[in-house]
Short mmCIF file of C-alpha atoms in Angstrom, two decimals:
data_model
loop_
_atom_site.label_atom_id
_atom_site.label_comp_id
_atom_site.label_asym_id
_atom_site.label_seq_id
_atom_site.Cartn_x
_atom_site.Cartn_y
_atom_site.Cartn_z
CA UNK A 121 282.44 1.07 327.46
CA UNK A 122 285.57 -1.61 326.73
CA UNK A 123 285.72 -2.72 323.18
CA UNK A 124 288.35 -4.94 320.74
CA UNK A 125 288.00 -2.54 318.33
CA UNK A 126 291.49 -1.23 318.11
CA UNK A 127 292.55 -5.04 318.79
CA UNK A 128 290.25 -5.97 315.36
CA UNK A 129 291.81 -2.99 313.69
CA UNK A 130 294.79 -4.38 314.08
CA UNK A 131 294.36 -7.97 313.57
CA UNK A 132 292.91 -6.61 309.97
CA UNK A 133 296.02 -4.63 309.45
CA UNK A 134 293.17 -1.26 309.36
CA UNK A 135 294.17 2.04 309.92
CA UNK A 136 291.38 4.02 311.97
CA UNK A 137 290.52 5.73 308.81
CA UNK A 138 289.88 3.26 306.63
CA UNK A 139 287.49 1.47 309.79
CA UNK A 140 285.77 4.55 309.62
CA UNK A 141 285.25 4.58 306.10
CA UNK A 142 284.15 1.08 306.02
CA UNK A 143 281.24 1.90 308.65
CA UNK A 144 280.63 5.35 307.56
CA UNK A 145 281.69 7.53 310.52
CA UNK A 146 285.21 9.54 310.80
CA UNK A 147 288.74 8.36 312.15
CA UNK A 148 287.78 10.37 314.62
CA UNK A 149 284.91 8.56 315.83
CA UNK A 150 287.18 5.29 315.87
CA UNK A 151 289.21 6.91 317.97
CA UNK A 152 286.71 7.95 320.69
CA UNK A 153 285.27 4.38 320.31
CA UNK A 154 288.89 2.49 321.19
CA UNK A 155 289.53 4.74 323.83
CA UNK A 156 286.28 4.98 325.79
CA UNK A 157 284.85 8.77 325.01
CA UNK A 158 282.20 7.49 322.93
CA UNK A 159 279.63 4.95 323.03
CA UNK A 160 278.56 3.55 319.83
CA UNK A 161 274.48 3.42 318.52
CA UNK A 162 273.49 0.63 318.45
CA UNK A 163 273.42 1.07 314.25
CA UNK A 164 277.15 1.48 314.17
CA UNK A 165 277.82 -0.91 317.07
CA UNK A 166 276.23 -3.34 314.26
CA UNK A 167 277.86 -2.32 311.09
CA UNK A 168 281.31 -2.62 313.20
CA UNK A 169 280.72 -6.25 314.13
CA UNK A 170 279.29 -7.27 311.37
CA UNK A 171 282.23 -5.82 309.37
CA UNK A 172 284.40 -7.91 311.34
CA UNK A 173 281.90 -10.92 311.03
CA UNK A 174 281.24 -10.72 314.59
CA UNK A 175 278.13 -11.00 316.91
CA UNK A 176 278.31 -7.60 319.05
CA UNK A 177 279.19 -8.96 322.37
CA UNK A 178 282.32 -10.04 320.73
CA UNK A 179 283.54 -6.09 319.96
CA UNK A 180 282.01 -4.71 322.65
CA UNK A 181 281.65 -5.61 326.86
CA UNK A 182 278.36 -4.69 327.63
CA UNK A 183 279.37 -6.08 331.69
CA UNK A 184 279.76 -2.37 333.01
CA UNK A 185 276.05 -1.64 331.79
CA UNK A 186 274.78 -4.87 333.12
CA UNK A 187 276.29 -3.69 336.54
CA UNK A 188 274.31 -0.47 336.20
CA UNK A 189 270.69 -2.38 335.91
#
């Protein structure tokens, strides 16, 4: 799944880490997130965009699973 988080990240002048610890999961979990390995809960998909003051269809393109229905 295609996401602006790393485009966010950056906009905020975040580091992955400190994402992470504002949403509770690792750098590591950013990382899978911005490049595609890992599809956020729907829990974290929240606390991401609302962290960023964001609805979640802004952070996240939900088109490819549309496609899939």
């Amino acid at each position: 799944m295609k996401t602006r988080i790393a485009e966010l990240r950056k906009q905020h002048k975040l580091s992955q880490e400190e994402l992470g610890l504002a949403v509770g999961v690792t750098r590591q979990t950013i990382t899978s997130l911005e490049v595609g390995k890992y599809t956020a809960s729907l829990v974290l998909a929240y606390k991401i965009a609302k962290y960023f003051g964001l609805a979640i269809e802004d952070v996240f393109d939900f088109s490819e699973v549309e496609e899939e229905l």
